[in-house]
XYZ file of C-alpha atoms in Angstrom:
465
model
C 0.000 0.000 0.000
C 2.969 2.285 0.591
C 3.863 2.173 -3.122
C 0.245 2.908 -4.027
C 0.190 5.915 -1.700
C 3.263 7.274 -3.467
C 1.553 6.859 -6.849
C -1.590 8.581 -5.573
C 0.512 11.493 -4.317
C 2.150 11.699 -7.733
C -1.271 11.759 -9.387
C -2.409 14.655 -7.196
C 0.721 16.597 -8.184
C 0.388 15.929 -11.925
C -3.341 16.412 -12.601
C -5.956 19.081 -11.919
C -6.421 18.995 -8.110
C -10.198 18.463 -7.841
C -10.310 15.818 -10.574
C -7.255 14.051 -9.152
C -8.766 14.041 -5.650
C -12.001 12.522 -7.012
C -10.043 9.764 -8.784
C -8.072 9.045 -5.595
C -11.329 8.709 -3.627
C -12.662 6.382 -6.318
C -9.614 4.124 -6.031
C -9.812 4.009 -2.247
C -13.566 3.870 -1.661
C -15.236 2.872 -4.935
C -17.110 -0.405 -5.296
C -15.906 -3.214 -7.542
C -18.561 -2.308 -10.110
C -17.493 1.353 -10.122
C -13.860 0.420 -10.680
C -14.466 -2.211 -13.361
C -15.040 0.186 -16.277
C -14.879 3.870 -15.406
C -16.725 6.053 -17.909
C -14.878 9.408 -17.638
C -17.796 11.492 -18.950
C -20.315 9.908 -16.580
C -17.844 10.235 -13.697
C -17.333 13.921 -14.490
C -21.086 14.560 -14.595
C -21.671 12.704 -11.329
C -18.997 14.716 -9.507
C -19.695 18.019 -11.309
C -16.204 18.215 -12.734
C -14.963 19.333 -16.137
C -14.801 16.408 -18.551
C -11.363 17.398 -19.838
C -9.972 17.510 -16.284
C -11.318 14.032 -15.469
C -10.004 12.571 -18.734
C -6.599 14.087 -18.044
C -6.565 12.798 -14.451
C -7.450 9.260 -15.538
C -4.795 9.357 -18.268
C -2.172 10.395 -15.719
C -3.440 7.640 -13.406
C -3.130 5.087 -16.211
C 0.374 6.270 -17.029
C 1.307 5.808 -13.361
C -0.062 2.250 -13.405
C -3.101 2.954 -11.235
C -5.547 2.137 -14.051
C -5.545 0.153 -17.268
C -7.126 1.587 -20.396
C -9.447 -0.642 -22.412
C -10.270 0.167 -26.043
C -13.629 -1.515 -26.653
C -15.328 -2.037 -29.991
C -19.003 -1.723 -29.108
C -22.179 -2.632 -30.944
C -24.058 0.588 -31.784
C -27.372 -1.204 -31.250
C -27.144 -3.084 -27.933
C -24.000 -1.460 -26.491
C -22.310 -4.832 -26.003
C -18.537 -5.113 -26.214
C -17.604 -6.967 -29.390
C -13.869 -6.805 -28.741
C -11.784 -5.523 -25.823
C -8.186 -4.404 -26.372
C -5.409 -3.127 -24.157
C -4.345 -0.635 -26.862
C -5.748 0.877 -30.040
C -3.434 -1.449 -31.964
C -5.816 -4.327 -31.259
C -8.723 -2.730 -33.134
C -8.968 -4.270 -36.583
C -10.218 -2.477 -39.683
C -12.765 -5.005 -40.945
C -16.358 -5.303 -39.703
C -17.332 -6.811 -36.348
C -20.438 -8.965 -35.958
C -22.877 -8.744 -33.051
C -24.699 -12.065 -32.787
C -27.134 -10.608 -30.246
C -28.343 -7.958 -32.730
C -27.425 -9.855 -35.942
C -25.610 -6.693 -36.995
C -22.279 -6.099 -38.748
C -20.455 -2.958 -37.644
C -17.496 -1.315 -39.360
C -15.380 0.243 -36.604
C -15.125 4.026 -36.546
C -13.307 5.929 -33.842
C -16.254 8.350 -33.477
C -18.920 6.067 -32.040
C -17.970 2.373 -32.063
C -14.653 2.455 -30.171
C -14.964 3.524 -26.541
C -12.217 3.926 -23.966
C -12.823 3.022 -20.344
C -10.528 2.648 -17.324
C -10.229 -0.357 -15.003
C -8.324 -0.127 -11.732
C -5.039 -2.030 -11.843
C -4.952 -5.353 -10.015
C -1.693 -4.229 -8.394
C -3.590 -1.388 -6.718
C -6.928 -3.033 -5.866
C -8.158 -6.496 -6.678
C -11.774 -6.422 -7.894
C -14.165 -9.028 -9.253
C -13.657 -7.997 -12.896
C -10.013 -9.100 -12.640
C -11.361 -12.647 -12.244
C -14.466 -12.662 -14.465
C -15.016 -16.402 -13.920
C -15.992 -15.517 -10.362
C -18.597 -12.887 -11.269
C -22.277 -13.588 -10.856
C -24.603 -13.776 -13.852
C -25.696 -10.132 -13.815
C -22.333 -8.747 -12.637
C -20.701 -10.382 -15.664
C -23.170 -8.684 -17.984
C -22.802 -5.270 -16.366
C -19.032 -5.289 -15.828
C -17.742 -7.309 -18.787
C -20.295 -7.821 -21.566
C -21.817 -4.339 -21.883
C -19.830 -1.182 -22.538
C -19.738 1.954 -20.419
C -22.240 3.689 -22.740
C -25.101 1.504 -21.463
C -27.006 3.378 -18.768
C -28.637 0.733 -16.606
C -31.891 1.907 -14.987
C -32.397 2.418 -11.267
C -35.086 -0.277 -11.366
C -32.563 -2.797 -12.682
C -33.505 -5.677 -10.382
C -37.205 -5.397 -11.168
C -36.642 -5.229 -14.924
C -34.052 -8.030 -14.770
C -36.622 -10.318 -13.117
C -39.146 -9.541 -15.850
C -36.689 -9.858 -18.744
C -34.958 -13.069 -17.652
C -36.839 -16.333 -18.138
C -34.054 -18.598 -16.860
C -30.282 -18.574 -16.425
C -27.564 -21.145 -15.897
C -23.888 -21.455 -15.040
C -22.001 -24.244 -16.786
C -18.434 -25.148 -16.045
C -16.187 -26.407 -18.838
C -17.589 -29.648 -20.245
C -20.822 -29.445 -18.242
C -24.252 -30.233 -19.704
C -27.613 -29.353 -18.132
C -31.319 -29.414 -19.020
C -33.738 -26.561 -18.314
C -37.504 -26.938 -18.299
C -39.167 -23.810 -19.701
C -42.622 -22.641 -20.708
C -42.480 -19.986 -23.414
C -45.344 -17.641 -24.164
C -43.461 -14.994 -26.171
C -40.371 -14.905 -28.412
C -37.072 -15.378 -26.589
C -33.352 -15.127 -27.128
C -30.665 -17.276 -25.529
C -27.446 -15.347 -24.929
C -24.131 -16.413 -23.469
C -22.084 -13.280 -22.674
C -18.830 -15.259 -22.475
C -18.797 -16.735 -25.994
C -21.236 -14.114 -27.377
C -23.282 -16.993 -28.801
C -26.984 -16.390 -29.355
C -30.042 -18.371 -30.418
C -33.308 -16.616 -31.248
C -36.553 -18.478 -30.623
C -39.576 -17.438 -32.661
C -42.990 -18.667 -31.548
C -45.350 -19.730 -34.321
C -48.580 -21.697 -34.521
C -51.030 -22.830 -31.877
C -50.149 -23.272 -28.215
C -49.211 -26.840 -27.371
C -48.966 -28.898 -24.199
C -46.496 -31.306 -25.783
C -42.884 -30.898 -24.717
C -40.536 -29.567 -27.383
C -36.801 -30.268 -27.356
C -34.039 -27.766 -28.167
C -30.295 -28.398 -27.795
C -27.687 -25.618 -27.854
C -23.961 -26.295 -27.923
C -21.452 -23.649 -26.809
C -18.105 -23.919 -28.548
C -14.943 -21.868 -28.804
C -16.313 -20.283 -31.985
C -17.056 -16.767 -30.739
C -20.231 -14.949 -31.755
C -22.117 -17.926 -33.200
C -25.704 -16.936 -34.081
C -28.474 -19.465 -34.683
C -32.236 -19.436 -34.529
C -35.404 -21.427 -35.004
C -39.146 -21.587 -34.438
C -41.149 -23.350 -31.731
C -44.800 -23.381 -30.728
C -45.836 -21.588 -27.536
C -45.684 -24.027 -24.646
C -43.239 -26.263 -22.724
C -39.623 -26.577 -23.906
C -36.865 -28.864 -22.716
C -33.692 -26.840 -23.347
C -30.415 -28.785 -23.281
C -27.308 -26.639 -22.834
C -23.938 -28.236 -23.625
C -20.723 -26.364 -22.778
C -17.909 -27.689 -24.974
C -15.546 -24.810 -24.270
C -12.611 -24.799 -21.871
C -14.185 -22.109 -19.671
C -17.343 -21.298 -17.751
C -20.351 -20.036 -19.705
C -23.382 -18.090 -18.426
C -26.307 -18.636 -20.799
C -29.519 -16.794 -20.115
C -32.942 -17.120 -21.708
C -34.404 -13.647 -22.159
C -37.909 -12.635 -23.096
C -37.509 -10.562 -26.255
C -39.951 -7.887 -25.120
C -40.221 -4.435 -23.590
C -38.567 -5.396 -20.296
C -35.319 -6.364 -22.053
C -35.323 -3.137 -24.060
C -35.917 -1.089 -20.908
C -33.114 -2.983 -19.166
C -30.364 -2.346 -21.734
C -31.831 0.376 -23.964
C -30.605 3.409 -22.010
C -27.519 5.241 -23.273
C -25.172 7.858 -21.871
C -22.193 9.716 -23.370
C -18.893 7.836 -23.387
C -15.270 8.635 -24.108
C -14.760 7.821 -27.776
C -11.388 6.954 -29.243
C -11.718 9.994 -31.508
C -12.067 12.325 -28.556
C -9.206 10.702 -26.677
C -6.872 11.003 -29.678
C -7.720 14.721 -29.734
C -6.749 15.114 -26.084
C -3.514 17.020 -25.575
C -2.818 15.070 -22.395
C -3.096 11.773 -24.277
C -0.743 12.957 -27.017
C 1.743 14.227 -24.429
C 1.698 11.045 -22.328
C 1.404 8.501 -25.157
C 3.530 10.064 -27.873
C 4.362 6.842 -29.682
C 3.150 3.269 -30.045
C -0.524 4.192 -30.498
C -1.147 2.570 -33.892
C 0.524 -0.114 -35.949
C 2.514 1.050 -38.975
C -0.014 -0.357 -41.467
C -3.146 0.305 -39.365
C -5.804 2.604 -40.828
C -8.856 3.421 -38.704
C -11.778 5.520 -39.882
C -13.055 8.709 -38.310
C -16.382 9.983 -39.616
C -15.925 13.581 -38.489
C -12.871 15.396 -37.158
C -12.082 19.103 -37.290
C -8.634 20.271 -38.373
C -7.136 23.680 -37.655
C -3.964 24.882 -39.353
C -2.071 28.032 -38.421
C 0.939 29.785 -39.885
C 2.786 32.981 -39.159
C 2.555 35.668 -41.803
C 5.949 37.014 -42.881
C 8.009 34.776 -40.612
C 10.963 34.826 -43.018
C 11.070 38.620 -42.854
C 10.805 38.398 -39.062
C 13.986 36.287 -38.873
C 15.817 38.777 -41.082
C 14.576 41.768 -39.086
C 15.208 40.665 -35.482
C 17.766 37.875 -35.926
C 17.549 34.117 -35.447
C 17.768 34.006 -31.653
C 15.078 36.613 -30.976
C 12.822 35.234 -33.710
C 13.217 31.705 -32.374
C 12.193 32.826 -28.871
C 9.171 34.664 -30.284
C 8.058 31.651 -32.294
C 8.477 29.359 -29.289
C 6.408 31.741 -27.162
C 3.689 31.746 -29.813
C 3.697 27.924 -29.822
C 3.187 27.850 -26.045
C 0.235 30.231 -26.302
C -1.395 28.223 -29.076
C -0.850 24.910 -27.254
C -2.631 26.226 -24.157
C -5.567 27.484 -26.206
C -5.888 24.213 -28.137
C -5.845 22.147 -24.932
C -8.384 24.501 -23.355
C -10.834 23.683 -26.161
C -10.427 19.884 -25.793
C -8.121 19.755 -28.798
C -4.613 18.496 -29.403
C -1.629 19.724 -31.377
C -0.781 16.941 -33.802
C 2.461 18.483 -35.004
C 4.301 21.676 -35.823
C 5.751 22.256 -39.272
C 8.235 25.119 -39.245
C 6.213 28.012 -37.814
C 2.889 26.266 -38.515
C 0.609 24.242 -36.228
C -1.730 21.388 -37.105
C -4.352 20.705 -34.429
C -7.472 18.563 -34.160
C -10.751 19.086 -32.307
C -13.695 16.745 -31.720
C -16.209 19.329 -33.022
C -16.062 22.401 -35.319
C -17.225 24.875 -32.668
C -14.277 23.933 -30.458
C -11.865 24.660 -33.305
C -13.589 27.943 -34.124
C -13.491 29.068 -30.488
C -9.781 28.208 -30.383
C -9.091 30.142 -33.590
C -10.790 33.281 -32.296
C -8.957 32.988 -28.980
C -5.644 32.602 -30.832
C -6.115 35.902 -32.649
C -7.015 37.663 -29.418
C -4.008 36.166 -27.617
C -1.626 37.165 -30.409
C -3.013 40.706 -30.395
C -2.348 40.936 -26.655
C 1.124 39.465 -27.093
C 1.991 42.007 -29.803
C 0.515 44.869 -27.768
C 2.697 43.972 -24.786
C 5.768 44.098 -27.014
C 4.645 47.241 -28.779
C 5.336 45.635 -32.168
C 2.839 43.883 -34.451
C 5.213 41.056 -35.394
C 3.298 37.791 -34.879
C 0.341 37.683 -37.280
C -1.579 34.409 -37.532
C -3.197 32.916 -40.619
C -5.778 30.285 -39.626
C -7.787 27.774 -41.664
C -10.391 25.251 -40.416
C -12.181 22.349 -42.093
C -14.199 19.372 -40.840
C -14.839 15.965 -42.365
C -13.873 12.271 -42.491
C -10.297 11.031 -42.271
C -8.087 8.103 -41.316
C -6.091 7.782 -38.115
C -2.642 6.504 -39.097
C 0.892 6.117 -37.785
C 3.511 8.372 -39.359
C 7.110 8.768 -38.204
C 6.304 6.774 -35.058
C 3.542 9.243 -34.137
C -0.224 9.102 -34.371
C -1.282 11.248 -37.340
C -4.163 11.735 -39.783
C -4.551 11.216 -43.506
C -7.160 12.119 -46.119
C -8.707 14.833 -48.230
C -10.126 16.602 -45.166
C -6.581 17.233 -43.935
C -5.523 18.486 -47.372
C -8.471 20.886 -47.632
C -7.845 22.308 -44.151
C -4.218 23.021 -45.054
C -5.240 24.686 -48.341
C -7.866 26.835 -46.581
C -5.142 28.107 -44.264
C -3.003 29.046 -47.286
C -5.809 31.354 -48.457
C -6.285 33.000 -45.057
C -5.328 36.612 -44.592
C -4.069 38.297 -41.458
C -6.476 38.908 -38.569
C -9.134 36.624 -40.059
C -10.184 33.001 -39.737
C -10.975 31.119 -42.930
C -13.349 28.162 -42.544
C -15.455 25.886 -44.711
C -19.234 25.563 -44.675
C -19.283 22.464 -42.435
C -17.514 24.491 -39.730
C -19.657 27.614 -39.988
C -22.943 25.706 -40.225
C -22.243 23.551 -37.166
C -24.924 24.080 -34.527
C -22.384 25.105 -31.896
C -20.769 27.755 -34.095
C -23.773 30.093 -34.337
C -23.297 31.776 -30.952
C -19.598 32.335 -31.682
C -20.383 34.069 -34.968
C -23.448 36.094 -33.977
C -21.500 39.315 -33.311
C -18.865 38.902 -36.029
C -18.699 39.859 -39.668
C -18.782 36.776 -41.877
C -18.560 36.825 -45.655
C -18.330 33.945 -48.081
C -17.050 33.380 -51.597
C -16.329 30.492 -53.913
C -12.609 29.787 -54.067
C -10.318 27.281 -55.759
C -7.937 25.335 -53.548
C -4.540 24.267 -54.767
C -4.601 20.594 -55.735
C -8.309 20.225 -54.910
C -10.757 19.723 -57.778
C -13.812 22.005 -57.955
C -14.647 25.176 -56.082
C -15.124 25.374 -52.307
C -17.205 27.913 -50.393
C -14.862 29.669 -47.988
C -16.081 31.831 -45.086
C -13.934 34.705 -43.839
C -14.551 35.489 -40.160
C -13.230 38.887 -39.163
């Protein structure tokens, strides 16, 4: 415990104090269920803390070894975890299949890859570290379903109504359940992700019907069939090398009410746009040949106008110090808007934001900060040119760093090339974003059709004074 106390003290020193203190209390006093899969956004809302501060605190805690990050591919329909990975490298590019929903899902970092945090077993041993010891419902809530599923307060009542029967089978075990079905049902094993849907057709019968289900090491096996309403003898045969937990669920309103609630979760896209994540996990995020889709990401490019003349006018040493100071200012503004600096190129900055309004707010703040900086020096030397664009892209690995590739990146860079001094140039998807309206209400905005170097066709560009 002495080593843990030292790590907790280090966390308090490295992260925002209130968020760090809340995470420390969670580690010391939280229940096993609370520590199994921490949803940073839900935790922030519960404790009335800033989301960015909580994310940063948990990232620092993970870096110290207090937590382990889990990158889960989740089914967008049921919220079940289709694949759990220790790093983003484990997420494959091809589609995942949810047998429970009979749905194929192509992974995108926006909404099908979530990141949650589990307390390290070296700090506190909890039930989720030994899932074979979890009860039927604890396994579902702590292992099978992702942190986006918002279980209702009346969970026990709904669970009783939704569950027809459940079983626990050790490796090689075989049991028989006697059921009476009056509505369609689904058999689900959360360990192997195997499912069997039971449709009810025809007249009710009093004759016993037989159904045999075999659980194998083939993950995500989906089968189905039809029976008549009435008695069923269900034989369950576990041919895996581990325990299975099959349950027979009534496919009705109670099941939907039990698992249908959703809450915000930390997406991989948002985490990759966290400055703290990029600072703490600079390398080893993606495989060299890994390409993961992002449906919508906002890119902001900046450059200094007349930087070559600045070096000639004030000399290399002074100019270098000025440019470094400008980088520090921009980095703070980007981080303050939940963004991250991907890289600097000469005097230019490339940054990403989860939403267009965050990027726009950062751009406006950058101009204001540079104006103050120049006013303090009494010389108007650092003039920013800023361009913003939003759209789909690929998360890739480049030069041992996590980077982005695609036409959206190219357009954002070209928009910045068009930008004049003291103005922000942005595309229509940025300006029309619902969160941008309040930022633009008191500003002069004009638009015109422009050609971008290397980009076919005209693009509507908005100049924000």
